[in-house]
Amino acid sequence: MMKPKLHSSYTSRPLLSSPKPLLVHASSHASFPFPSSRSSSSCPKTQRSSVLVGYNNPSSANKSAVESTILQQSTEVKAVVTVKQTVLGFFADLPIGRDDIIDLFGKTLLLELVSAELDPKTGLEKGSIKGYAKKIEKQGEEVEYEAKFEVPADFGQVGAIFVENEHHREMYIKDIVLHGFVTGPIHVTCDSWVHSKFDNKQKRVFFTNKSYLPSQTPNGLRRLREEELVSLRGNGSGERKTGERIYDYDVYNDLGDPDNDEELARPVLGGKDNPYPRRCRTGKPRTKKDPYSETRGSTFYVPRDEEFSEVKQSTFSAKTVYSVLHALVPSLSGVLTDPDLGFPYFTAIDSLYNEGIDVPPFKGEGWRNLLPNLFKTLKDETSEVLRFNTPETMERDRFFWFRDEEFARQTLSGLNPCGLKLVTEWPLKSELDPKVYGPAESAITTEMIEEDIRGFCTVEEAIQQKKLFILDYHDLLLPFVGLVRGLKDTTLYGSRTLFFLTPSGTLRPLAIELTRPPLDGKPQWRQVFKQTWDSTGIWLWRIAKAHVLAHESGYHQLISHWLRTHCCTEPYIIAANRQLSAMHPIYRLLHPHFRYTMEINALARQALINAGGIIESSFAPGKYSLQFSSFIYGKLWRFDNEALPKDLISRGMAVEDPSAPHGLKLAIEDYPYANDGLVLWDAIKNWVSDYVNHYYPSPDSIVSDQELQAWWTEVRTVGHGDKKDEPWWPKLNTPQDLIEIATTIIWIVSGHHAAVNFGQYTYAGYFPNRPTVARRNVPTEDPVEEDLKLFWEKPEVTLLATFPTKLQATRVMAVLDVLSNHSPDEEYLGEKIEAAWEEEPVIKAAFEKFSGRLKELEGIIDERNADVNLRNRAGAGVVPYELLKPFSEPGVTGKGVPYSISI
């Protein structure tokens, strides 16, 4: 084995010197390409003194004790590097080549140990110690490399390791462990790709697992910490390339494709006219027809360490989502040749689960290998059968979607349980301009409502007793009605749906109001639909309910899911990587919750929310979907109300009550999303409180943390810059402020996202329960004789014609089946402790307490689901509410709260 060089010359670089970095890092552990600036002159092995390398701020007493018991000598240190065997990169199954030869000579990785201390004589950084790592063994999917060093006694504490990859391919380094120090092993968690030196000569640096606030950074690491952040920010110019690790901001200007088709032109989202959060900048060229829009390519840049792991790439992205979006959807379009064809009978819908659809075979591996949950049987050599799983809701109760009590129950424990609001004023009234949209006062009258609740109370008493609730999409959708009605084969209304809280704690639907504003020279049209005891009235009620469910589906997918969890989270991630060092304890707290989000968002821009994508082609409000989400962001989104307790309070679903569990009294006691969510919220907040209070003992420590303040400032003024002047932004002056901010972010990407994502196929896999679009007006709006005749003779056909087409329904179902499943490498909240947390005893104990509380929540949810008195989550044919149950298994839908967003 080659002897490593020892470095004893400490005159390499002043503290404030700044080499120009080329690439940067985006992992949970500080790591970026960086030229070794420390000298490499040798020192004799005979130089000896007391060894204190690896101490984490030892006290003087400890130093003396160690010095009195250890021989004065240099120390032999062994570095063990764990590299993950990869499919696409370093360990690809290739013939023996030049990289294998490099391995044979023991020069796979060049490591350099970096001291955390400055030279006391010169005040400069100490020289690093170099050594080559040689492959020693393979264990399963991991390969270990080993390097040996002679560390001088006066080297000081190791604070970082430079890594240079001598191969011609990038390689994924899991961690590095240094053995041989009297204080025990030093761990450096990497979890990052390291580029080949032949692609980029600058080295990467990984810091040890000890976290430091900026003011506590060891002097020998200060320059590295500062220059890392400069590197991560980039210079704001040029097109980003695959493999880079640069984080910057841009507006959503790459959703349209005007050069390909003028119908695919879309406005830029972000700015005064269309406020929106910012995305990661890619710097692609502008389109020819619209100088404000970027061109679209086959790939969308995200920083290298934000990309999917190879496990997720092979099982989730490349083979599944990509196949559904880019292969299956076009195949369906080819099979279902008439895009406007609906379902003639309900039995035709059932055949999707019983018989399936013949589709052309997929070239290569075959549909069954790519989508085993959907493709059940091989019919013959020329076609395959796409047969959908029967959702659990349908398995338990074939007519669940038809029942009004289930329609009401799902507002509390279904796919979008965060839309219901308490009615606090009567009569209901629009805030829109009546000169544009017609009379403001609702057509739902007191007399209409009291016909149904007279046996319980009056409307006035119901409001006082908090018994009236509403799904209100009237003012939110009405401005888009004229636009959407200009599209082919679709329609839209503004809607209000009123519910009454019964003595049993369940909700009863009372009335649906559909409104069309003045349009095409016609005055405002509106009608109230109620449950009746005649066939005409009940069929009109069912048709009106289908319209409301389409509104619910669009709002859920565009706002509750995409906007609140995916879109609004990306600025937190960009700002964290630009302003918080990977050594920063808050970076290490938040980073596990950001895993894969940027890659998923890029995938969404590529095929889900883009012009002509799945959302626009299959959900209300069609091609105006993203403009609608921009409208809602500007009108309703505010960071403080993203916290679960404040969200409940803002909707009137709870009031503060110190004597009540979680400090809140719920307006509906049996509200599964809120009941389970508040337990989870408290567990997260207690964990964050223990973590934050450990590192920040006083308000001064918060205010003086320049990185933390810069992060929060950039989140507000750049990432969410269109709302930078809003008065509701939380201040960041105290530990309690930070606890609330961090808890809110963690809740949104874990608990809230789980609640609105993993039940998608369960509740929408049978699409009549949640139609994504309504294609026909209700037959009583400006009635046409032919339509009325069909409605009178075959009302079922009128309802089916209102539902999505075969093509719309099947492609949404295929996508939802994929998106509802957990990834094989999913990491669940509280399940696995981060390495940096484990090394700090106080943090480790706090995490164990957090994990224990989540295990208790598992039992609490099981107990609640078994309680037949909780009718909103238990009962005959009812799917138990498990969306906030903390843990799950790969491939399981309907439960499990991952650390981070997973589509």
XYZ file of N, CA and C in Angstrom, residues 504-506 670 864 866-874:
42
model
N -76.029 13.113 15.968
C -75.130 11.953 16.023
C -73.691 12.317 15.654
N -73.441 13.595 15.292
C -72.094 14.044 14.962
C -71.725 13.880 13.506
N -72.680 13.456 12.679
C -72.431 13.336 11.245
C -73.004 14.550 10.525
N -66.019 14.588 16.021
C -65.560 13.428 15.257
C -65.125 13.907 13.866
N -59.434 4.259 17.515
C -60.507 5.125 17.026
C -61.281 4.473 15.890
N -61.871 1.476 15.476
C -62.686 0.363 15.980
C -63.869 0.837 16.808
N -63.967 2.143 17.029
C -65.037 2.702 17.860
C -66.251 3.014 16.980
N -67.303 2.207 17.094
C -68.481 2.368 16.237
C -69.237 3.652 16.548
N -68.937 4.283 17.674
C -69.590 5.554 17.984
C -69.006 6.711 17.178
N -67.827 6.502 16.602
C -67.214 7.531 15.748
C -67.661 7.250 14.317
N -68.822 7.755 13.976
C -69.473 7.383 12.717
C -68.820 7.975 11.477
N -67.951 8.955 11.658
C -67.274 9.541 10.499
C -66.019 8.771 10.105
N -65.689 7.712 10.863
C -64.523 6.904 10.513
C -64.781 5.416 10.683
N -65.939 5.039 11.163
C -66.251 3.630 11.362
C -67.713 3.383 11.019
